[in-house]
mmCIF file of C-alpha atoms and ligand atoms in Angstrom:
data_model
loop_
_atom_site.group_PDB
_atom_site.id
_atom_site.type_symbol
_atom_site.label_atom_id
_atom_site.label_comp_id
_atom_site.label_asym_id
_atom_site.label_seq_id
_atom_site.Cartn_x
_atom_site.Cartn_y
_atom_site.Cartn_z
ATOM 1 C CA MET D 1 -64.940 -194.827 -104.749
ATOM 2 C CA THR D 2 -66.322 -196.649 -101.747
ATOM 3 C CA ALA D 3 -69.498 -195.408 -100.147
ATOM 4 C CA ALA D 4 -69.001 -193.613 -96.873
ATOM 5 C CA SER D 5 -71.405 -193.709 -93.966
ATOM 6 C CA THR D 6 -73.219 -190.653 -92.664
ATOM 7 C CA PRO D 7 -71.935 -189.489 -89.272
ATOM 8 C CA GLN D 8 -73.937 -190.528 -86.214
ATOM 9 C CA LEU D 9 -73.531 -188.567 -82.985
ATOM 10 C CA VAL D 10 -73.585 -189.847 -79.416
ATOM 11 C CA VAL D 11 -73.324 -187.183 -76.708
ATOM 12 C CA HIS D 12 -72.420 -188.123 -73.167
ATOM 13 C CA ARG D 13 -72.782 -186.011 -70.017
ATOM 14 C CA ASP D 14 -69.033 -185.508 -69.528
ATOM 15 C CA LYS D 15 -65.662 -186.832 -70.683
ATOM 16 C CA GLU D 16 -65.428 -189.434 -67.915
ATOM 17 C CA LEU D 17 -68.743 -191.009 -68.908
ATOM 18 C CA MET D 18 -67.763 -190.743 -72.581
ATOM 19 C CA ALA D 19 -64.600 -192.760 -71.908
ATOM 20 C CA GLN D 20 -66.424 -195.393 -69.853
ATOM 21 C CA ALA D 21 -69.336 -195.746 -72.287
ATOM 22 C CA THR D 22 -66.981 -195.918 -75.272
ATOM 23 C CA ALA D 23 -64.909 -198.556 -73.481
ATOM 24 C CA ALA D 24 -68.056 -200.680 -73.057
ATOM 25 C CA ARG D 25 -68.959 -200.034 -76.699
ATOM 26 C CA LEU D 26 -65.502 -201.047 -77.960
ATOM 27 C CA ILE D 27 -65.309 -204.181 -75.798
ATOM 28 C CA THR D 28 -68.700 -205.278 -77.165
ATOM 29 C CA ARG D 29 -67.682 -204.521 -80.747
ATOM 30 C CA ILE D 30 -64.463 -206.559 -80.405
ATOM 31 C CA VAL D 31 -66.304 -209.470 -78.763
ATOM 32 C CA ASP D 32 -68.900 -209.472 -81.546
ATOM 33 C CA ALA D 33 -66.209 -209.405 -84.252
ATOM 34 C CA GLN D 34 -64.337 -212.262 -82.604
ATOM 35 C CA ALA D 35 -67.569 -214.289 -82.282
ATOM 36 C CA ALA D 36 -68.317 -213.721 -85.957
ATOM 37 C CA ARG D 37 -64.838 -214.103 -87.470
ATOM 38 C CA GLY D 38 -62.573 -215.446 -84.761
ATOM 39 C CA THR D 39 -60.510 -212.277 -84.740
ATOM 40 C CA ALA D 40 -60.768 -208.486 -84.543
ATOM 41 C CA SER D 41 -58.734 -205.535 -85.735
ATOM 42 C CA VAL D 42 -58.610 -202.102 -84.053
ATOM 43 C CA VAL D 43 -56.642 -198.960 -84.869
ATOM 44 C CA LEU D 44 -55.636 -196.943 -81.813
ATOM 45 C CA THR D 45 -55.249 -193.191 -81.528
ATOM 46 C CA GLY D 46 -52.960 -191.098 -79.402
ATOM 47 C CA GLY D 47 -54.037 -188.103 -77.348
ATOM 48 C CA ARG D 48 -55.847 -187.583 -74.072
ATOM 49 C CA ASN D 49 -59.200 -188.995 -75.194
ATOM 50 C CA GLY D 50 -57.594 -192.022 -76.790
ATOM 51 C CA ASN D 51 -55.586 -192.732 -73.659
ATOM 52 C CA ALA D 52 -58.606 -192.169 -71.382
ATOM 53 C CA LEU D 53 -60.485 -194.759 -73.429
ATOM 54 C CA LEU D 54 -57.682 -197.302 -72.961
ATOM 55 C CA ALA D 55 -57.592 -196.599 -69.229
ATOM 56 C CA ALA D 56 -61.371 -197.118 -69.045
ATOM 57 C CA ILE D 57 -61.025 -200.460 -70.844
ATOM 58 C CA ALA D 58 -58.281 -201.502 -68.414
ATOM 59 C CA ALA D 59 -60.613 -200.699 -65.489
ATOM 60 C CA SER D 60 -63.684 -202.346 -67.042
ATOM 61 C CA PRO D 61 -65.101 -205.479 -65.353
ATOM 62 C CA ALA D 62 -65.943 -206.729 -68.879
ATOM 63 C CA ARG D 63 -62.345 -206.273 -70.066
ATOM 64 C CA ASP D 64 -61.526 -209.954 -70.285
ATOM 65 C CA ALA D 65 -64.529 -210.813 -72.394
ATOM 66 C CA VAL D 66 -62.068 -209.865 -75.131
ATOM 67 C CA ASP D 67 -59.821 -212.660 -76.386
ATOM 68 C CA TRP D 68 -56.745 -210.437 -76.312
ATOM 69 C CA ALA D 69 -54.587 -213.014 -78.123
ATOM 70 C CA ARG D 70 -56.836 -212.772 -81.191
ATOM 71 C CA LEU D 71 -56.804 -208.995 -81.527
ATOM 72 C CA ASP D 72 -54.757 -207.079 -84.097
ATOM 73 C CA LEU D 73 -53.779 -203.591 -82.949
ATOM 74 C CA TRP D 74 -52.549 -200.862 -85.294
ATOM 75 C CA TRP D 75 -51.992 -197.131 -84.859
ATOM 76 C CA GLY D 76 -53.528 -194.245 -86.784
ATOM 77 C CA ASP D 77 -50.447 -192.149 -86.197
ATOM 78 C CA GLU D 78 -47.285 -191.987 -84.176
ATOM 79 C CA ARG D 79 -44.744 -189.466 -83.098
ATOM 80 C CA TYR D 80 -41.417 -190.265 -84.814
ATOM 81 C CA LEU D 81 -39.347 -190.532 -81.635
ATOM 82 C CA ALA D 82 -37.243 -193.191 -79.921
ATOM 83 C CA SER D 83 -39.245 -196.340 -79.142
ATOM 84 C CA ASP D 84 -39.148 -195.749 -75.370
ATOM 85 C CA ASP D 85 -39.928 -192.041 -75.542
ATOM 86 C CA PRO D 86 -42.846 -191.272 -73.179
ATOM 87 C CA GLU D 87 -44.301 -189.045 -75.917
ATOM 88 C CA ARG D 88 -44.826 -192.088 -78.185
ATOM 89 C CA ASN D 89 -48.487 -193.057 -78.590
ATOM 90 C CA ALA D 90 -47.506 -196.733 -78.284
ATOM 91 C CA VAL D 91 -45.601 -196.121 -75.040
ATOM 92 C CA GLN D 92 -48.636 -194.359 -73.592
ATOM 93 C CA ALA D 93 -50.984 -197.103 -74.826
ATOM 94 C CA ARG D 94 -48.840 -199.763 -73.160
ATOM 95 C CA ALA D 95 -48.939 -197.863 -69.897
ATOM 96 C CA GLU D 96 -52.719 -197.399 -70.029
ATOM 97 C CA LEU D 97 -53.762 -200.902 -71.142
ATOM 98 C CA LEU D 98 -51.586 -202.949 -73.467
ATOM 99 C CA GLY D 99 -49.051 -203.859 -70.796
ATOM 100 C CA SER D 100 -51.741 -205.456 -68.625
ATOM 101 C CA VAL D 101 -53.580 -207.703 -71.102
ATOM 102 C CA PRO D 102 -52.343 -210.936 -72.761
ATOM 103 C CA LEU D 103 -51.942 -209.698 -76.331
ATOM 104 C CA ASP D 104 -50.080 -211.679 -78.986
ATOM 105 C CA PRO D 105 -47.003 -209.486 -79.548
ATOM 106 C CA ALA D 106 -46.951 -210.506 -83.216
ATOM 107 C CA ARG D 107 -50.362 -208.863 -83.600
ATOM 108 C CA VAL D 108 -49.413 -205.513 -82.048
ATOM 109 C CA HIS D 109 -48.225 -203.402 -84.983
ATOM 110 C CA GLU D 110 -46.402 -200.342 -83.674
ATOM 111 C CA MET D 111 -45.278 -197.747 -86.184
ATOM 112 C CA PRO D 112 -41.451 -197.549 -86.592
ATOM 113 C CA ALA D 113 -39.446 -195.464 -84.141
ATOM 114 C CA SER D 114 -36.584 -193.077 -84.811
ATOM 115 C CA ASP D 115 -34.093 -195.340 -83.014
ATOM 116 C CA GLY D 116 -35.034 -198.238 -85.308
ATOM 117 C CA GLU D 117 -33.594 -199.457 -88.602
ATOM 118 C CA PHE D 118 -34.709 -196.384 -90.578
ATOM 119 C CA GLY D 119 -33.030 -193.809 -88.356
ATOM 120 C CA SER D 120 -33.927 -190.318 -89.521
ATOM 121 C CA ASP D 121 -35.491 -191.570 -92.783
ATOM 122 C CA VAL D 122 -39.134 -191.183 -91.738
ATOM 123 C CA GLU D 123 -40.276 -191.648 -95.355
ATOM 124 C CA ALA D 124 -38.757 -195.144 -95.367
ATOM 125 C CA ALA D 125 -40.351 -195.811 -91.987
ATOM 126 C CA ALA D 126 -43.766 -194.778 -93.317
ATOM 127 C CA ALA D 127 -43.302 -196.972 -96.393
ATOM 128 C CA ARG D 128 -42.477 -199.954 -94.200
ATOM 129 C CA TYR D 129 -45.728 -199.522 -92.251
ATOM 130 C CA ALA D 130 -47.653 -199.326 -95.518
ATOM 131 C CA GLN D 131 -46.040 -202.622 -96.542
ATOM 132 C CA GLU D 132 -47.016 -204.210 -93.222
ATOM 133 C CA LEU D 133 -50.603 -203.070 -93.706
ATOM 134 C CA ALA D 134 -50.677 -204.368 -97.290
ATOM 135 C CA ARG D 135 -49.343 -207.752 -96.171
ATOM 136 C CA ALA D 136 -52.113 -207.968 -93.580
ATOM 137 C CA ALA D 137 -54.831 -207.019 -96.080
ATOM 138 C CA GLY D 138 -56.997 -209.939 -97.132
ATOM 139 C CA PRO D 139 -57.659 -210.991 -100.752
ATOM 140 C CA GLY D 140 -60.958 -209.058 -100.844
ATOM 141 C CA GLU D 141 -59.469 -205.894 -99.362
ATOM 142 C CA HIS D 142 -58.288 -203.608 -102.110
ATOM 143 C CA ALA D 143 -57.352 -200.508 -100.139
ATOM 144 C CA GLY D 144 -53.964 -201.968 -99.196
ATOM 145 C CA VAL D 145 -55.028 -202.166 -95.571
ATOM 146 C CA PRO D 146 -56.961 -204.755 -93.548
ATOM 147 C CA ALA D 147 -60.701 -204.123 -93.070
ATOM 148 C CA PHE D 148 -60.316 -202.684 -89.586
ATOM 149 C CA ASP D 149 -63.336 -203.365 -87.359
ATOM 150 C CA VAL D 150 -62.920 -200.054 -85.520
ATOM 151 C CA LEU D 151 -60.571 -197.190 -86.318
ATOM 152 C CA LEU D 152 -60.321 -194.745 -83.416
ATOM 153 C CA LEU D 153 -59.460 -191.071 -83.939
ATOM 154 C CA GLY D 154 -58.994 -188.268 -81.466
ATOM 155 C CA VAL D 155 -59.974 -184.885 -82.931
ATOM 156 C CA GLY D 156 -57.738 -181.849 -82.569
ATOM 157 C CA PRO D 157 -59.007 -178.305 -81.889
ATOM 158 C CA ASP D 158 -58.047 -177.513 -85.519
ATOM 159 C CA THR D 159 -60.085 -180.563 -86.708
ATOM 160 C CA HIS D 160 -56.985 -182.681 -87.357
ATOM 161 C CA VAL D 161 -57.267 -186.453 -87.037
ATOM 162 C CA ALA D 162 -54.306 -188.809 -86.747
ATOM 163 C CA SER D 163 -51.495 -186.528 -87.980
ATOM 164 C CA LEU D 164 -53.480 -185.112 -90.886
ATOM 165 C CA PHE D 165 -53.629 -181.354 -90.417
ATOM 166 C CA PRO D 166 -55.698 -178.772 -92.290
ATOM 167 C CA GLU D 167 -54.155 -177.773 -95.645
ATOM 168 C CA HIS D 168 -51.077 -179.971 -95.015
ATOM 169 C CA PRO D 169 -49.785 -182.421 -97.664
ATOM 170 C CA GLY D 170 -50.866 -185.504 -95.692
ATOM 171 C CA VAL D 171 -54.565 -184.678 -95.852
ATOM 172 C CA ARG D 172 -54.320 -184.244 -99.637
ATOM 173 C CA GLU D 173 -52.819 -187.726 -100.171
ATOM 174 C CA THR D 174 -55.150 -189.892 -102.257
ATOM 175 C CA GLU D 175 -52.980 -192.891 -103.141
ATOM 176 C CA LEU D 176 -50.628 -193.822 -100.292
ATOM 177 C CA THR D 177 -52.001 -195.426 -97.123
ATOM 178 C CA VAL D 178 -49.243 -194.089 -94.841
ATOM 179 C CA VAL D 179 -47.283 -190.840 -95.003
ATOM 180 C CA ALA D 180 -44.422 -189.175 -93.209
ATOM 181 C CA VAL D 181 -45.384 -185.854 -91.643
ATOM 182 C CA HIS D 182 -42.956 -182.936 -91.271
ATOM 183 C CA GLY D 183 -43.710 -179.663 -89.515
ATOM 184 C CA SER D 184 -46.654 -180.981 -87.536
ATOM 185 C CA PRO D 185 -48.412 -178.007 -85.876
ATOM 186 C CA LYS D 186 -48.878 -180.293 -82.876
ATOM 187 C CA PRO D 187 -45.501 -181.229 -81.389
ATOM 188 C CA PRO D 188 -43.455 -183.218 -81.997
ATOM 189 C CA PRO D 189 -42.962 -182.049 -85.549
ATOM 190 C CA ILE D 190 -42.084 -185.359 -87.227
ATOM 191 C CA ARG D 191 -44.726 -188.079 -87.353
ATOM 192 C CA ILE D 192 -46.104 -191.017 -89.301
ATOM 193 C CA SER D 193 -49.810 -191.095 -90.159
ATOM 194 C CA LEU D 194 -52.448 -193.131 -91.932
ATOM 195 C CA THR D 195 -54.035 -191.175 -94.769
ATOM 196 C CA LEU D 196 -57.725 -190.588 -95.426
ATOM 197 C CA PRO D 197 -57.906 -193.431 -97.990
ATOM 198 C CA ALA D 198 -56.597 -195.817 -95.311
ATOM 199 C CA ILE D 199 -58.969 -194.411 -92.687
ATOM 200 C CA ARG D 200 -61.918 -194.752 -95.044
ATOM 201 C CA ALA D 201 -61.169 -198.465 -95.567
ATOM 202 C CA ALA D 202 -62.249 -199.177 -91.977
ATOM 203 C CA ARG D 203 -65.593 -200.787 -91.339
ATOM 204 C CA GLU D 204 -66.262 -198.305 -88.545
ATOM 205 C CA VAL D 205 -64.578 -194.982 -87.741
ATOM 206 C CA TRP D 206 -65.114 -193.613 -84.231
ATOM 207 C CA LEU D 207 -64.101 -190.010 -83.576
ATOM 208 C CA LEU D 208 -63.536 -189.003 -79.959
ATOM 209 C CA ALA D 209 -63.895 -185.392 -78.817
ATOM 210 C CA ALA D 210 -64.454 -184.057 -75.313
ATOM 211 C CA GLY D 211 -64.168 -180.609 -73.771
ATOM 212 C CA GLU D 212 -65.103 -177.047 -74.646
ATOM 213 C CA ASP D 213 -61.868 -176.629 -76.598
ATOM 214 C CA LYS D 214 -63.173 -179.070 -79.223
ATOM 215 C CA ALA D 215 -66.622 -177.489 -79.732
ATOM 216 C CA ASP D 216 -65.592 -175.329 -82.687
ATOM 217 C CA ALA D 217 -63.759 -178.212 -84.355
ATOM 218 C CA VAL D 218 -66.718 -180.567 -83.964
ATOM 219 C CA ALA D 219 -69.183 -178.024 -85.379
ATOM 220 C CA MET D 220 -66.841 -177.224 -88.280
ATOM 221 C CA ALA D 221 -66.139 -180.852 -89.134
ATOM 222 C CA LEU D 222 -69.857 -181.700 -89.133
ATOM 223 C CA THR D 223 -71.061 -178.731 -91.138
ATOM 224 C CA GLY D 224 -68.184 -177.164 -92.827
ATOM 225 C CA PRO D 225 -65.747 -176.745 -95.593
ATOM 226 C CA GLY D 226 -64.566 -180.268 -96.460
ATOM 227 C CA GLU D 227 -61.672 -182.514 -95.605
ATOM 228 C CA ILE D 228 -58.762 -180.340 -96.708
ATOM 229 C CA GLN D 229 -59.745 -177.537 -94.363
ATOM 230 C CA ALA D 230 -61.319 -179.906 -91.793
ATOM 231 C CA PRO D 231 -59.650 -183.347 -91.975
ATOM 232 C CA ALA D 232 -62.027 -184.868 -89.416
ATOM 233 C CA SER D 233 -64.887 -184.389 -91.896
ATOM 234 C CA GLY D 234 -63.153 -186.826 -94.253
ATOM 235 C CA ALA D 235 -62.890 -189.577 -91.625
ATOM 236 C CA ARG D 236 -65.757 -191.879 -92.594
ATOM 237 C CA GLY D 237 -66.195 -195.628 -92.119
ATOM 238 C CA LEU D 238 -67.547 -197.966 -94.770
ATOM 239 C CA SER D 239 -70.489 -199.025 -92.626
ATOM 240 C CA ARG D 240 -70.416 -196.602 -89.683
ATOM 241 C CA THR D 241 -69.043 -193.204 -88.676
ATOM 242 C CA LEU D 242 -69.579 -192.446 -85.013
ATOM 243 C CA TRP D 243 -68.829 -189.160 -83.242
ATOM 244 C CA LEU D 244 -68.434 -189.879 -79.530
ATOM 245 C CA LEU D 245 -68.721 -186.580 -77.683
ATOM 246 C CA ASP D 246 -69.376 -185.021 -74.347
ATOM 247 C CA ARG D 247 -71.862 -182.161 -73.967
ATOM 248 C CA ALA D 248 -69.118 -179.533 -73.951
ATOM 249 C CA ALA D 249 -67.672 -180.683 -77.261
ATOM 250 C CA ALA D 250 -71.171 -180.921 -78.757
ATOM 251 C CA SER D 251 -72.207 -177.469 -77.527
ATOM 252 C CA LYS D 252 -71.798 -175.661 -80.871
ATOM 253 C CA ILE D 253 -73.377 -178.205 -83.166
ATOM 254 C CA PRO D 254 -76.174 -176.426 -85.062
ATOM 255 C CA ALA D 255 -79.715 -177.307 -84.004
ATOM 256 C CA GLY D 256 -81.210 -179.941 -86.265
ATOM 257 C CA LEU D 257 -77.927 -181.828 -86.507
ATOM 258 C CA TYR D 258 -78.156 -182.795 -82.870
ATOM 259 C CA PRO D 259 -80.320 -183.903 -81.154
ATOM 260 C CA PRO D 260 -81.921 -185.585 -84.123
ATOM 261 C CA SER D 261 -84.945 -183.519 -85.041
HETATM 262 O O1 6PG Z 301 -50.509 -188.252 -81.951
HETATM 263 C C1 6PG Z 301 -51.441 -187.538 -81.596
HETATM 264 O O2 6PG Z 301 -51.285 -186.462 -81.015
HETATM 265 C C2 6PG Z 301 -52.864 -187.977 -81.781
HETATM 266 O O3 6PG Z 301 -53.008 -189.081 -82.513
HETATM 267 C C3 6PG Z 301 -53.722 -186.828 -82.230
HETATM 268 O O4 6PG Z 301 -54.325 -187.022 -83.481
HETATM 269 C C4 6PG Z 301 -54.776 -186.657 -81.162
HETATM 270 O O5 6PG Z 301 -55.695 -187.742 -81.218
HETATM 271 C C5 6PG Z 301 -55.522 -185.357 -81.300
HETATM 272 O O6 6PG Z 301 -54.576 -184.317 -81.327
HETATM 273 C C6 6PG Z 301 -56.484 -185.163 -80.119
HETATM 274 O O7 6PG Z 301 -55.741 -185.173 -78.950
HETATM 275 P P1 6PG Z 301 -56.467 -184.942 -77.523
HETATM 276 O O8 6PG Z 301 -57.446 -186.086 -77.375
HETATM 277 O O9 6PG Z 301 -55.345 -184.987 -76.510
HETATM 278 O O10 6PG Z 301 -57.143 -183.619 -77.605
#
């Protein structure tokens, strides 16, 4: 069992500043990883906060401090739709940022789409992504996934992260790194998702939550009943777990947890 880091909270004035500050934070983290190891690895998230972060990076004057050709991009989850469906996380990520930076296409690892070789067999599609992750894992990395520098997660109002929903089978998975998801409470119903073991193999996990509608989820995930009922509470990085919030999303965190007493 790998040690997991204790959550740290950073609360920004509003969601716009949260996106801009997190963009600066992520650019710096990627640049530092590339300076240290010549490469960096980031897992993207779908959702409004994830997309706002990508848009903020695209608009950042520091954007091209990143060596985009030496960056591996993965996804934490994906909607199992046709590859050009505007509801796909990867399609939205390309529109926000990926289409305007010189990435190495071989290092952009989209999850399979329903119009690909697996067709309606989302289990086979999930297994293929697990294989791709395992192939990319280094000799010292035993979780079957690469040691991601930063794994980004939006947080749902029900405390879901990626496509791991409270009490659903995916959040209970302890062996596989990638699962197929059926009956997602958040449409569309069929998805592919990393599991908590895969998430917890990341060096750093950054959870993004902004807006009043996330306040209950944030408070529950930070104080509550555990990862089956609150999947976000199980999203911990090996060396860092960072909750990146705006004041509205942080508004129900019990005193003493924030600000640090
Ligand atoms: O595929 C997805 O829908 C996302 O990966 C999902 O996990 C998202 O991050 C949360 O639902 C938060 O979404 P918002 O940031 O839009 O609230």
